[in-house]
Structures are given as C-alpha cells and as structure tokens.
Amino acid sequence: MQLSSNVLIPANKPPRPLFFKPRFCSNPNSPESNSLQAETLKTLEWGSVCKQLSAFTSTSMGSAAALNARLPIGRTRRDSQRLLDQTSAARLVAEPLDFSGVHDLTEILGVATSGHLLTIRELCTVRHTLAAARELFDALKRVASASNHPQRYLPLLDILQNCNFQVGLERKIEFCIDCKLSIILDRASEDLEIIRSERKRNIEILDSLLKEVSSQIFQAGGIDRPLIVKRRSRMCVGIRASHRYLLPDGVVLNVSSSGATYFMEPKDAIDLNNLEVRLSSSEKAEESVILSMLASEIANSESDINHLLDKILKVDLAFARAAYAQWMNGVCPIFSLGNFEGRDSVEDDDDTLVTQEDDDLTVDIVGIRHPLLLESSLENISDNLTLRSGNAAEFGNGNGTMASKYMPQGISDFPVPVDFKIGHGTRVVVISGPNTGGKTASMKTLGLASLMSKAGMHLPAKKNPKLPWFDLILADIGDHQSLEQNLSTFSGHISRICKILEVASTQSLVLIDEIGGGTDPSEGVALSASILQYLKDRVNLAVVTTHYADLSSMKEKDTRFDNAAMEFSLETLQPTYRILWGCTGDSNALSIAQSIGFDRNIIDRAQKWVEKFKPEQQQERRGMLYQSLQEERNQLKAQAEKAASVHAEIMSVYNEIQGEAEDLDQREMELMAKETQQVQHELEHAKSQIETVIQKFEKQLRISGRDQLNYLIRESESAIASIVKAHTPADSFPINEADRALYTPQIGEQVHVKGLGGKLATVVESPGDDGTIMVQYGKVKVRVKKSNIIAIPSSRKNAVTSSSSTHQGRQSLRNGEYRDNVDNKTNDDISYGPVVRTSKNTVDLRGMRVEEASIQLEMAINASRPYSVLFVIHGMGTGAVKERALQILQNHPRVTNFEPESPMNYGSTIAYVK
C-alpha cells in the first residue's frame, strides 16, 4: 500500500542559526520538510483523528494502519481526489461488506519465505483470506450491477480490478486440506493415499488379533475385562501378573504402577506393530512433503499476495472513511485552484486539465467543526446513527462531491462551527482578536481540514467545502522552548519559522500562531511584517494570528493581504468563537480584565494610557460603528437563518403532501381491486357451500325412500336460502333518482361529492334557496349543487367516522363505544389542521415488540405539537402491538380522541393530540 511520505521520523539535525536568508525549496520530500511535516502532524493531533477512524475499520490491518497514523495521504491532487472518490463510492453501499474472512498474513508469509513448514491452521488462514478477498470483489461487482448508476462504484472496483486472487493456490489448499477438520486429505498425493490405505488395513488386522487374544485372557480369568491399549507406540493387551503364562512368547511393554497388571504384546502382533510404526512414519513424512509443497507455493506467490492484501487494506480504509464521514455527518470537499495557479485553465502535476471556478474564493468552508471537539457531542447520538449507509449521500458534480443530509437536531452547539472565506489572490491572512477567542483552534481546524481532504476524508461541514490542495502543511503553534538546546520561547518560535521559510513552496499552507511574540513589541512587529512580506511571494496561503495591530494595516498597502477577527460580545464580555472576515479585531484586554475582577483604579489608569495613544473621538466613533454593524449583522443573520429554516420546512411538507396526493388514485385503484377480489372470493365460497348441499342431497336421495323426498327437498332449499342470505349485503341497492331527489343532507353529515372525485366531505350549512349546499373538505369550504351530493349507504355509515377536517362531533373509542373527550373544550374551538400524513406526524410500530412499540408511541405523543394529528401505523389484524397502541391512545391524557382504521388508512389509526 502506498502511504504518504509526509509521515517520517524527524531528522536529528543541529539547530540552525537564527538569522539567515532562506533558500527556496521545491522538494516536499526532503528531510527538512519531512521533519517539519512530522511535527506539524503532531501539532494538529493527526494521530487522534486517525485513532477515531480506527474504530470504523473492519480488518486488523486497517486498525493497525489507523492507530499508527499510517493512513494513505495523496502525494498529488489526483491521488487525493482518487481517495475522496473511493470514500464517496463507499458511502453509497447500503449494506456493509464482509471483511471477517480477511486476516493479516504478514507473519505467515515470513515463515513460508524462510523455508519453514506451515501448519494446517496457517494454510487454512491463507485459503480463507484469499477466498474472502475474491468474495469481497464479487460483492462489490454485485452492488454495482444492481445500481442504476454502476459507474459510481468504479473508484472501489478499480482498486481490486487487476488483482491476482490466487484462485489456483486457494483451490490447491482446499484440495489437500479439510479446514473444518484440520486434516490432510488422502487425495493430497497418491503415495499418501496408498500409505493410509495399507495402514488402515494393517490396523484392522492388528485390532482383530488383539481383540481375540484379550477375549481369551478374559475367559481364562487373566483380566477383569478385555483391555487393549497403546504403550511405547505399540498396541498391546492388559493381563494380570499372575497369568503371564497365558502369553508365553509375549513381550512386556509396560507395567502398571501397582505391579498387578502387565501390558504385553502378543507374539503374533509384533510384526503387525512393526509395520504400523513404519507406515505411521511414512505417513508423517508424506504429510510433511505436502505441507512443504504448499508452503513453497505460498512463498512463490508472496508478492502477489502482499499486493492483494494492500488492495484489500485500501478497500477497508475506504469503507472506514465512509463510516467515519457518516458518523460525523461529513461532506466531500472540492479542491480549488490555488493562488499561484491563476484564474485560467492550467495543468496540474498529472497533466490533468483543471478549470478555475467562477466564484472569487479559493477557500470557502461553511460551518466546519473540529473533529476532535465534535466527538464529545456525537458520542451521545452515535447509537442512533446508521453507519455505512449509502442513503444519506449521493454523488454531486464531477469532483465526486456528495450532498449529505445535514442533521437538523441531535448535534449540540459545541464546538461552534467556523466559516473560512479566503478570496483568490489572498496569500496572507492576519487573524486578530482576544486571547481565548478561538484563533488557535480555528487555525488548527483549517490545517486539519487540509490534511483530511488530502487523505480522502470528508469534512464535518455544511454545503460543499472548497479549499486548495497543499503539497506541504507547515505549522508553528505552541511553545517551542527547549532547555536542552538552550532555546527560549522566542528562539524556539523563530527557529521553527526559519525552517518553514526554507522548505515552503508555492503549493504550501503555512500556519503561524502569535507571530513575533515573546520579544520586544517594536522589534516583533518589524520582524513579523518582514516575514509576512516574504511569505506572500512564496506560499500558496499563510494564516497567522497576532496581537499586533500594525500587522492588520498591511492590507491597506497590498491586496494580497487580508484581515480576519474573532468576534467578541461586548454585552457578555465573552468570545463567540466566530471569525469575522475582512475585519480587524480588538484584544478587549481592559474589558476582560475588568470582568475578571481587577481593581478599578488599575483599569482607569490603563484607560488613560489608551486614550493617549488613540484620539478619544476617533476611538468612540469606531466603537459605536463597530457595535452598530455587529448588531445589524446579527439581526440579518438571525432573519436569514429563520427564513431558510421556514422555507426548508415548508418545502419538505409540500413535497410530502404532493407525493401523498399523487398516490391517492393508485391507493383507490388498489382498494377497488382488493374489494373485487374479496367479492369473488365470497362468491366462490358460496358456490362451494351450495355444491356441498347438492351433493349431500343427492347422497341422501339414493338411500332414502320416496316418502322422505319432500322433506329432503325442503331441507336443501332452506340450506341454500341460508347461504344466499348470508352472502347478500344488507344495503346493496343503489339509491334511485327519485330517492336522491327527495334526499336532504343534514348539518354534520358526511356525504360523497362528485366534484371532489367521490371523496368524503362534511355538510356545514343547510341547503340554500338556490339548491346549493355548503360542504367542507379538509380546511376548504365550497358550495356544491345538491345533485352532486350522494348519500352514504347505511351499511357504510357505521364504518365511516363522524369526524371531518373541522373535527366536529369527534369521539374516541373506549370500552367498545365512541365518547367525547376534549377536556372541557368544545370541538368548534379546536383546529387540528389538515389530516395529511407526513414523515413528521407518523410513527411506525410494525415489526416491534410490544414494549418497544409502547415506548416509541409514548415518545411520539409527547413530542407532538399541541393540537396536531398523529398517524399510528400498527399494521393489519388484531395483534398485540395494535391492541397495546389502542390502549395507550385511550388512556393518554394528551389524546383527545382517535379514529380507527378506514378504507383509506388500512393498518393505521389517526390520533388527535391536544
């Protein structure tokens, strides 16, 4: 497996002098850059991220690679994009693949190549691993072929496409060894088969002989029971010491501890035992030859097997990255062009044509959270996440990006999501702001996001994060004081920056925390400004944090500089941990010191010194303007978020209602088909019953006399009449036109309305003089002609609930009857909205146990909004889950009433929650 060369042991080199002219280094794999990269990975806590990923691996090889931070990191943009495509493809696989048969064969291959024999268990391990690798590839091909877009799985299939799965070696081991019984089979070689056949025949003869001799000794009183044992690798019989004479030519092989029993080999068994010893030795020798042959085959295939294991490891890590992304709800990043790559189309390192995006941002990341800080908020909901599920993401554009469904609830506000907005042409970003405001954590998040995207990981952010591909990520964060090397804080800080300037290239990302700190402020500002001027011409992007206000003014003289500030709330005197791009932040030292509890005299004296350095009016105007802009920005942001949330919820409900409406006709056709099928079934049943009566009549007619003929006819006619009456509906005749003209619906009565496609509506007003009647369907009231209203037959009125969308006269079923239960509220005062089923007002209890269904229903009722409708799906029939659900609905204090199953809602009960 090709791993990044960035993770190497730092070179033990003496410290460089503090002041020298850095030389440009274009080799990202030089010893200096490797040493700095290793320190950067440690600074950014890359090992902790890899440890998080290790929990999602499926093989011991993948777990070891992740725990040792040996994950593959792309050496080029194309390599990193290939890793991202593999992760995206793995997220599409709905069911996790089976890696259980894959084992790490490193030690076994080492034993085989050293010329030693392999045990049967080791050979079976090799066979199982080869078979599991082949089955893994076949499973991937089945997933791709079953998809409507098989090309989406090509990044995974390409990993194993040209691998040698060593099918011949696998089948050779299978031919020679039975792995279930852990034995070498007779068919492994002709000599082994012959030896075992002769040995079997010899053992049968020897056993027969010893049984006969032992039986004779037993009959002669020489032993309590016939006894045949093996002593000194030879078969013999037991005999009392006093009866040795029964075997005059026998050989004593052993004596019991008491000396009362001898174990003797009869004379006739000596040659047979000698043959058994020779055949046993020959069998072991032949088995060793077979094991040696198989070990040699494995040794000859070592390179192919190692190559196959490397590919399997890549597949395992791809699925681990996918599960990790699903766990933290990550999205796939997009690689943008860096500042040195220009605005036009360019060629990357692999001669791949890259087109610059239309927007003006080279780094555009929205709502990213630090994955290590995110772990504490995610571990509480990890049990509810379905890992390795492909239904939460789909491919987007050609970069292989995936649009993951961002979880609206469940993730807390910690850590605070951070946005990065860095435009094209910006090469140095200066972040200012108070201590503990989040500058360092934000900078680490950017560095870690760059590393994760290079390693093919999705980012815990929103939308489609975009950032350049960096060849080197170099960071100076923290105190590098060293007593052994006689380095102060400033010396350690500046020594590391000196090495960074030496190895950085035009594709590098440089992160420097508190640049120029630890020394005289005037010299620190001068040195920091010089370093930033040097970086702007030699790196892709540099992000530095500082308390020096003069560094923020460099943007006014050079457009390649940009500022950012950490937001600070003047009301609470606490940082908000959000970045304000394009702004300059104040340290707010006096405000923080005052909130901590400093003496007021100290604060006042410091304020006077501040007023000497900054004109009073300018400072006051600046503070007021900043506060006003902050308030306006917060208001606009809150309004935008509220509007976006309302719009998303409205669109979701609209789409679900539209889908339900489109499905109504199909459900009506299915209902008619079901009713037709039921009528046909009843007709066949009636015919069968009548045929039975006729057969009975004919049978009795043959054995009865003429005087019983009339009685039999009357009896058969009565039975047939009973059958016909049982299968005849009570009100099966339609209302004729005369009855329809005389029919006048009453207020509150439910009727069929032709204009509504035969749907049920409720009469809300008495018929007018113009021959029209006001009816209500859902929340819509409309006048329709009386001729368009059809009464419901009396047989169906019992099956149709008296409730309408206004819910007048709504009753709940308790103790077999409907009763009012609205808790001192009239039905006219309650408005539940349209009775339309959506995913938000539905709880599905099918397939659950009674206890689990009870908990889920109770939670759904408690989580429902006041005066809302809840659809409870419990399935057809009268099972325990349905019975328990109805019992809960009857007794729950928030359920005003509920409607049982209806022809349009089979297996579902509608509950009205107050």
Short mmCIF file of N, CA, C and O in Angstrom, two decimals, residues 438-546:
data_model
loop_
_atom_site.label_atom_id
_atom_site.label_comp_id
_atom_site.label_asym_id
_atom_site.label_seq_id
_atom_site.Cartn_x
_atom_site.Cartn_y
_atom_site.Cartn_z
N GLY A 438 -10.50 31.78 20.27
CA GLY A 438 -10.63 30.71 19.30
C GLY A 438 -9.73 30.84 18.09
O GLY A 438 -9.91 30.11 17.12
N LYS A 439 -8.75 31.76 18.11
CA LYS A 439 -7.88 31.93 16.94
C LYS A 439 -7.08 30.66 16.67
O LYS A 439 -7.04 30.18 15.53
N THR A 440 -6.46 30.11 17.70
CA THR A 440 -5.62 28.93 17.51
C THR A 440 -6.45 27.72 17.10
O THR A 440 -6.08 26.97 16.18
N ALA A 441 -7.62 27.52 17.76
CA ALA A 441 -8.46 26.38 17.41
C ALA A 441 -8.96 26.48 15.97
O ALA A 441 -9.02 25.48 15.24
N SER A 442 -9.30 27.70 15.52
CA SER A 442 -9.76 27.87 14.14
C SER A 442 -8.65 27.57 13.15
O SER A 442 -8.87 26.94 12.12
N MET A 443 -7.44 28.03 13.47
CA MET A 443 -6.31 27.78 12.58
C MET A 443 -5.99 26.28 12.53
O MET A 443 -5.69 25.73 11.46
N LYS A 444 -6.07 25.59 13.65
CA LYS A 444 -5.86 24.15 13.66
C LYS A 444 -6.94 23.43 12.85
O LYS A 444 -6.67 22.44 12.17
N THR A 445 -8.16 23.94 12.93
CA THR A 445 -9.26 23.32 12.17
C THR A 445 -8.99 23.41 10.68
O THR A 445 -9.23 22.45 9.93
N LEU A 446 -8.49 24.56 10.21
CA LEU A 446 -8.15 24.71 8.79
C LEU A 446 -7.04 23.75 8.39
O LEU A 446 -7.11 23.11 7.34
N GLY A 447 -6.00 23.65 9.22
CA GLY A 447 -4.91 22.72 8.90
C GLY A 447 -5.37 21.29 8.88
O GLY A 447 -4.98 20.50 8.00
N LEU A 448 -6.21 20.92 9.85
CA LEU A 448 -6.71 19.55 9.90
C LEU A 448 -7.64 19.25 8.73
O LEU A 448 -7.64 18.14 8.19
N ALA A 449 -8.44 20.24 8.31
CA ALA A 449 -9.31 20.05 7.15
C ALA A 449 -8.49 19.82 5.89
O ALA A 449 -8.84 18.99 5.04
N SER A 450 -7.36 20.51 5.76
CA SER A 450 -6.48 20.31 4.60
C SER A 450 -5.87 18.92 4.61
O SER A 450 -5.79 18.25 3.57
N LEU A 451 -5.46 18.45 5.79
CA LEU A 451 -4.90 17.10 5.90
C LEU A 451 -5.96 16.04 5.60
O LEU A 451 -5.70 15.07 4.88
N MET A 452 -7.15 16.20 6.16
CA MET A 452 -8.21 15.22 5.96
C MET A 452 -8.61 15.13 4.49
O MET A 452 -8.83 14.03 3.96
N SER A 453 -8.68 16.27 3.80
CA SER A 453 -9.05 16.24 2.38
C SER A 453 -7.95 15.57 1.56
O SER A 453 -8.24 14.85 0.61
N LYS A 454 -6.68 15.77 1.93
CA LYS A 454 -5.60 15.08 1.23
C LYS A 454 -5.67 13.56 1.43
O LYS A 454 -5.30 12.79 0.55
N ALA A 455 -6.15 13.16 2.62
CA ALA A 455 -6.24 11.73 2.94
C ALA A 455 -7.55 11.11 2.50
O ALA A 455 -7.84 9.97 2.85
N GLY A 456 -8.39 11.86 1.76
CA GLY A 456 -9.63 11.29 1.25
C GLY A 456 -10.77 11.26 2.25
O GLY A 456 -11.74 10.52 2.05
N MET A 457 -10.69 12.06 3.31
CA MET A 457 -11.75 12.08 4.31
C MET A 457 -12.73 13.20 4.00
O MET A 457 -12.36 14.26 3.50
N HIS A 458 -13.99 12.96 4.35
CA HIS A 458 -15.00 14.01 4.26
C HIS A 458 -14.91 14.90 5.49
O HIS A 458 -14.43 14.47 6.55
N LEU A 459 -15.36 16.12 5.36
CA LEU A 459 -15.19 17.12 6.42
C LEU A 459 -16.50 17.34 7.16
O LEU A 459 -17.58 17.36 6.56
N PRO A 460 -16.44 17.56 8.49
CA PRO A 460 -17.66 17.85 9.27
C PRO A 460 -18.12 19.29 9.06
O PRO A 460 -18.03 20.13 9.95
N ALA A 461 -18.60 19.59 7.86
CA ALA A 461 -19.00 20.93 7.50
C ALA A 461 -20.34 20.88 6.79
O ALA A 461 -20.96 19.82 6.65
N LYS A 462 -20.82 22.06 6.33
CA LYS A 462 -22.05 22.16 5.58
C LYS A 462 -21.75 22.42 4.12
O LYS A 462 -20.64 22.79 3.76
N LYS A 463 -22.77 22.24 3.29
CA LYS A 463 -22.70 22.52 1.86
C LYS A 463 -21.54 21.75 1.23
O LYS A 463 -21.33 20.59 1.52
N ASN A 464 -20.77 22.41 0.34
CA ASN A 464 -19.65 21.76 -0.35
C ASN A 464 -18.37 22.54 -0.06
O ASN A 464 -18.06 23.53 -0.72
N PRO A 465 -17.62 22.16 0.99
CA PRO A 465 -16.41 22.90 1.33
C PRO A 465 -15.39 22.86 0.20
O PRO A 465 -15.20 21.83 -0.45
N LYS A 466 -14.72 23.99 0.00
CA LYS A 466 -13.75 24.11 -1.08
C LYS A 466 -12.46 24.68 -0.52
O LYS A 466 -12.47 25.65 0.24
N LEU A 467 -11.35 24.06 -0.90
CA LEU A 467 -10.04 24.53 -0.47
C LEU A 467 -9.00 24.00 -1.43
O LEU A 467 -9.23 23.01 -2.13
N PRO A 468 -7.81 24.64 -1.51
CA PRO A 468 -6.78 24.16 -2.43
C PRO A 468 -6.16 22.85 -1.93
O PRO A 468 -6.29 22.48 -0.76
N TRP A 469 -5.46 22.18 -2.85
CA TRP A 469 -4.66 21.03 -2.46
C TRP A 469 -3.25 21.53 -2.14
O TRP A 469 -2.62 22.20 -2.96
N PHE A 470 -2.78 21.25 -0.93
CA PHE A 470 -1.47 21.74 -0.49
C PHE A 470 -0.49 20.58 -0.48
O PHE A 470 -0.80 19.49 0.03
N ASP A 471 0.70 20.83 -1.03
CA ASP A 471 1.73 19.77 -1.00
C ASP A 471 2.33 19.62 0.39
O ASP A 471 2.63 18.51 0.83
N LEU A 472 2.49 20.75 1.11
CA LEU A 472 3.01 20.71 2.47
C LEU A 472 2.10 21.54 3.37
O LEU A 472 1.62 22.61 2.96
N ILE A 473 1.88 21.06 4.56
CA ILE A 473 1.14 21.82 5.58
C ILE A 473 2.10 22.01 6.74
O ILE A 473 2.46 21.05 7.43
N LEU A 474 2.55 23.24 6.95
CA LEU A 474 3.59 23.56 7.91
C LEU A 474 3.00 24.46 8.99
O LEU A 474 2.36 25.47 8.68
N ALA A 475 3.20 24.10 10.23
CA ALA A 475 2.58 24.84 11.32
C ALA A 475 3.57 25.13 12.43
O ALA A 475 4.43 24.30 12.76
N ASP A 476 3.48 26.34 12.97
CA ASP A 476 4.22 26.74 14.18
C ASP A 476 3.18 27.19 15.19
O ASP A 476 2.74 28.34 15.19
N ILE A 477 2.76 26.25 16.02
CA ILE A 477 1.71 26.51 17.00
C ILE A 477 2.19 25.96 18.34
O ILE A 477 2.60 24.80 18.44
N GLY A 478 2.17 26.79 19.37
CA GLY A 478 2.59 26.34 20.69
C GLY A 478 3.96 26.87 21.04
O GLY A 478 4.64 27.57 20.27
N ASP A 479 4.40 26.53 22.24
CA ASP A 479 5.68 27.00 22.79
C ASP A 479 6.75 25.98 22.46
O ASP A 479 6.66 24.81 22.84
N HIS A 480 7.79 26.43 21.75
CA HIS A 480 8.90 25.52 21.36
C HIS A 480 10.14 25.77 22.20
O HIS A 480 11.26 25.62 21.73
N GLN A 481 9.94 26.17 23.46
CA GLN A 481 11.08 26.38 24.36
C GLN A 481 11.78 25.06 24.60
O GLN A 481 11.16 24.02 24.78
N SER A 482 13.13 25.05 24.59
CA SER A 482 13.91 23.83 24.78
C SER A 482 15.10 24.14 25.67
O SER A 482 15.99 24.92 25.29
N LEU A 483 15.14 23.54 26.87
CA LEU A 483 16.28 23.75 27.76
C LEU A 483 17.50 22.98 27.27
O LEU A 483 18.63 23.43 27.45
N GLU A 484 17.28 21.82 26.62
CA GLU A 484 18.40 21.03 26.15
C GLU A 484 19.16 21.75 25.04
O GLU A 484 20.37 21.70 24.97
N GLN A 485 18.41 22.43 24.15
CA GLN A 485 19.05 23.14 23.05
C GLN A 485 19.29 24.61 23.37
O GLN A 485 19.64 25.39 22.51
N ASN A 486 19.03 25.00 24.65
CA ASN A 486 19.27 26.37 25.08
C ASN A 486 18.46 27.35 24.25
O ASN A 486 18.98 28.37 23.78
N LEU A 487 17.15 27.04 24.04
CA LEU A 487 16.28 27.90 23.25
C LEU A 487 15.21 28.50 24.15
O LEU A 487 14.54 27.78 24.88
N SER A 488 15.07 29.82 24.10
CA SER A 488 13.98 30.48 24.80
C SER A 488 12.70 30.31 23.98
O SER A 488 12.71 29.73 22.89
N THR A 489 11.61 30.87 24.52
CA THR A 489 10.34 30.79 23.79
C THR A 489 10.46 31.47 22.44
O THR A 489 10.04 30.92 21.41
N PHE A 490 11.02 32.65 22.42
CA PHE A 490 11.16 33.37 21.15
C PHE A 490 12.14 32.65 20.22
O PHE A 490 11.90 32.55 19.01
N SER A 491 13.23 32.14 20.77
CA SER A 491 14.21 31.45 19.93
C SER A 491 13.62 30.20 19.30
O SER A 491 13.82 29.93 18.10
N GLY A 492 12.90 29.41 20.10
CA GLY A 492 12.26 28.23 19.53
C GLY A 492 11.24 28.60 18.47
O GLY A 492 11.13 27.94 17.43
N HIS A 493 10.48 29.67 18.72
CA HIS A 493 9.46 30.14 17.77
C HIS A 493 10.10 30.57 16.46
O HIS A 493 9.69 30.13 15.37
N ILE A 494 11.12 31.38 16.52
CA ILE A 494 11.72 31.94 15.30
C ILE A 494 12.55 30.88 14.58
O ILE A 494 12.70 30.92 13.35
N SER A 495 13.12 29.92 15.33
CA SER A 495 13.88 28.84 14.68
C SER A 495 12.95 27.99 13.81
O SER A 495 13.30 27.61 12.68
N ARG A 496 11.78 27.71 14.31
CA ARG A 496 10.83 26.89 13.54
C ARG A 496 10.34 27.66 12.32
O ARG A 496 10.20 27.08 11.24
N ILE A 497 10.05 28.96 12.48
CA ILE A 497 9.64 29.75 11.32
C ILE A 497 10.73 29.78 10.28
O ILE A 497 10.46 29.71 9.07
N CYS A 498 11.98 29.84 10.72
CA CYS A 498 13.12 29.85 9.79
C CYS A 498 13.14 28.57 8.95
O CYS A 498 13.36 28.60 7.74
N LYS A 499 12.87 27.40 9.58
CA LYS A 499 12.84 26.14 8.83
C LYS A 499 11.64 26.11 7.88
O LYS A 499 11.73 25.59 6.77
N ILE A 500 10.51 26.67 8.34
CA ILE A 500 9.33 26.69 7.48
C ILE A 500 9.59 27.50 6.22
O ILE A 500 9.24 27.09 5.11
N LEU A 501 10.22 28.67 6.38
CA LEU A 501 10.52 29.52 5.22
C LEU A 501 11.49 28.81 4.27
O LEU A 501 11.46 29.05 3.06
N GLU A 502 12.31 27.94 4.80
CA GLU A 502 13.30 27.26 3.97
C GLU A 502 12.68 26.20 3.07
O GLU A 502 13.10 26.02 1.92
N VAL A 503 11.64 25.50 3.55
CA VAL A 503 11.10 24.36 2.80
C VAL A 503 9.78 24.66 2.12
O VAL A 503 9.31 23.88 1.30
N ALA A 504 9.11 25.78 2.45
CA ALA A 504 7.80 26.06 1.89
C ALA A 504 7.88 26.28 0.39
O ALA A 504 8.86 26.81 -0.14
N SER A 505 6.82 25.88 -0.33
CA SER A 505 6.75 26.03 -1.78
C SER A 505 5.49 26.80 -2.14
O SER A 505 4.70 27.19 -1.27
N THR A 506 5.31 27.02 -3.42
CA THR A 506 4.15 27.79 -3.89
C THR A 506 2.84 27.01 -3.76
O THR A 506 1.79 27.55 -4.08
N GLN A 507 2.90 25.76 -3.32
CA GLN A 507 1.69 24.98 -3.08
C GLN A 507 1.52 24.63 -1.61
O GLN A 507 0.76 23.74 -1.26
N SER A 508 2.20 25.34 -0.73
CA SER A 508 2.20 25.01 0.69
C SER A 508 1.22 25.88 1.46
O SER A 508 0.90 27.00 1.06
N LEU A 509 0.77 25.34 2.59
CA LEU A 509 -0.04 26.07 3.56
C LEU A 509 0.81 26.27 4.81
O LEU A 509 1.35 25.32 5.38
N VAL A 510 0.94 27.53 5.25
CA VAL A 510 1.74 27.87 6.43
C VAL A 510 0.81 28.43 7.49
O VAL A 510 0.02 29.35 7.22
N LEU A 511 0.90 27.88 8.70
CA LEU A 511 0.09 28.32 9.84
C LEU A 511 1.03 28.75 10.96
O LEU A 511 1.85 27.94 11.42
N ILE A 512 0.95 30.01 11.38
CA ILE A 512 1.83 30.54 12.43
C ILE A 512 0.96 31.18 13.49
O ILE A 512 0.15 32.07 13.21
N ASP A 513 1.13 30.74 14.72
CA ASP A 513 0.35 31.24 15.84
C ASP A 513 1.18 32.28 16.61
O ASP A 513 2.34 32.03 16.97
N GLU A 514 0.57 33.46 16.87
CA GLU A 514 1.22 34.55 17.62
C GLU A 514 2.59 34.87 17.03
O GLU A 514 3.62 34.79 17.69
N ILE A 515 2.60 35.25 15.75
CA ILE A 515 3.84 35.55 15.06
C ILE A 515 4.55 36.73 15.73
O ILE A 515 3.91 37.73 16.08
N GLY A 516 5.86 36.58 15.92
CA GLY A 516 6.66 37.64 16.51
C GLY A 516 6.48 37.83 17.98
O GLY A 516 6.96 38.83 18.55
N GLY A 517 5.78 36.91 18.65
CA GLY A 517 5.56 37.05 20.08
C GLY A 517 6.79 36.65 20.88
O GLY A 517 7.73 36.02 20.38
N GLY A 518 6.79 37.04 22.16
CA GLY A 518 7.87 36.65 23.05
C GLY A 518 9.08 37.55 23.01
O GLY A 518 10.14 37.17 23.54
N THR A 519 8.99 38.73 22.39
CA THR A 519 10.14 39.64 22.33
C THR A 519 9.63 41.07 22.41
O THR A 519 8.43 41.32 22.61
N ASP A 520 10.54 42.04 22.24
CA ASP A 520 10.15 43.45 22.29
C ASP A 520 9.10 43.73 21.21
O ASP A 520 9.27 43.35 20.06
N PRO A 521 7.98 44.41 21.58
CA PRO A 521 6.89 44.60 20.61
C PRO A 521 7.33 45.32 19.34
O PRO A 521 6.91 44.94 18.25
N SER A 522 8.16 46.33 19.47
CA SER A 522 8.55 47.07 18.27
C SER A 522 9.37 46.19 17.33
O SER A 522 9.14 46.16 16.11
N GLU A 523 10.33 45.44 17.88
CA GLU A 523 11.10 44.54 17.03
C GLU A 523 10.25 43.37 16.54
O GLU A 523 10.43 42.89 15.42
N GLY A 524 9.32 42.92 17.40
CA GLY A 524 8.46 41.83 16.99
C GLY A 524 7.58 42.21 15.82
O GLY A 524 7.39 41.41 14.89
N VAL A 525 7.03 43.42 15.83
CA VAL A 525 6.21 43.88 14.71
C VAL A 525 7.04 43.97 13.44
O VAL A 525 6.61 43.54 12.35
N ALA A 526 8.24 44.53 13.54
CA ALA A 526 9.09 44.69 12.37
C ALA A 526 9.48 43.35 11.77
O ALA A 526 9.41 43.15 10.54
N LEU A 527 9.86 42.39 12.63
CA LEU A 527 10.26 41.08 12.13
C LEU A 527 9.07 40.35 11.53
O LEU A 527 9.17 39.71 10.48
N SER A 528 7.90 40.46 12.20
CA SER A 528 6.70 39.78 11.70
C SER A 528 6.29 40.33 10.34
O SER A 528 5.94 39.57 9.42
N ALA A 529 6.31 41.65 10.18
CA ALA A 529 5.94 42.26 8.90
C ALA A 529 6.89 41.81 7.80
O ALA A 529 6.47 41.53 6.67
N SER A 530 8.18 41.70 8.11
CA SER A 530 9.13 41.24 7.10
C SER A 530 8.88 39.79 6.70
O SER A 530 8.96 39.43 5.52
N ILE A 531 8.55 38.95 7.69
CA ILE A 531 8.27 37.53 7.39
C ILE A 531 7.04 37.42 6.51
O ILE A 531 7.00 36.65 5.54
N LEU A 532 5.99 38.19 6.82
CA LEU A 532 4.77 38.12 6.02
C LEU A 532 5.00 38.64 4.61
O LEU A 532 4.43 38.10 3.65
N GLN A 533 5.82 39.67 4.45
CA GLN A 533 6.15 40.14 3.11
C GLN A 533 6.89 39.07 2.31
O GLN A 533 6.72 38.95 1.10
N TYR A 534 7.71 38.29 3.00
CA TYR A 534 8.44 37.20 2.34
C TYR A 534 7.48 36.07 1.95
O TYR A 534 7.57 35.51 0.86
N LEU A 535 6.52 35.76 2.85
CA LEU A 535 5.61 34.65 2.59
C LEU A 535 4.67 34.92 1.42
O LEU A 535 4.27 34.01 0.70
N LYS A 536 4.26 36.16 1.22
CA LYS A 536 3.25 36.47 0.21
C LYS A 536 3.71 36.11 -1.20
O LYS A 536 2.88 35.92 -2.09
N ASP A 537 5.02 36.02 -1.44
CA ASP A 537 5.55 35.70 -2.77
C ASP A 537 5.95 34.25 -2.91
O ASP A 537 6.34 33.83 -4.01
N ARG A 538 5.86 33.44 -1.84
CA ARG A 538 6.47 32.11 -1.91
C ARG A 538 5.58 30.97 -1.40
O ARG A 538 6.01 29.83 -1.40
N VAL A 539 4.37 31.25 -0.95
CA VAL A 539 3.49 30.18 -0.49
C VAL A 539 2.13 30.35 -1.13
O VAL A 539 1.78 31.43 -1.62
N ASN A 540 1.39 29.27 -1.14
CA ASN A 540 0.01 29.33 -1.63
C ASN A 540 -0.86 30.14 -0.69
O ASN A 540 -1.62 31.02 -1.09
N LEU A 541 -0.76 29.81 0.62
CA LEU A 541 -1.57 30.51 1.61
C LEU A 541 -0.86 30.46 2.95
O LEU A 541 -0.30 29.43 3.32
N ALA A 542 -0.87 31.60 3.66
CA ALA A 542 -0.34 31.67 5.01
C ALA A 542 -1.41 32.29 5.90
O ALA A 542 -2.01 33.32 5.56
N VAL A 543 -1.66 31.66 7.04
CA VAL A 543 -2.62 32.16 8.01
C VAL A 543 -1.87 32.34 9.32
O VAL A 543 -1.28 31.39 9.84
N VAL A 544 -1.88 33.57 9.86
CA VAL A 544 -1.15 33.87 11.08
C VAL A 544 -2.10 34.55 12.06
O VAL A 544 -3.07 35.20 11.67
N THR A 545 -1.83 34.37 13.34
CA THR A 545 -2.58 35.08 14.39
C THR A 545 -1.62 36.04 15.08
O THR A 545 -0.41 35.77 15.18
N THR A 546 -2.17 37.15 15.58
CA THR A 546 -1.31 38.16 16.19
C THR A 546 -2.13 39.07 17.09
O THR A 546 -3.37 39.15 16.97
#
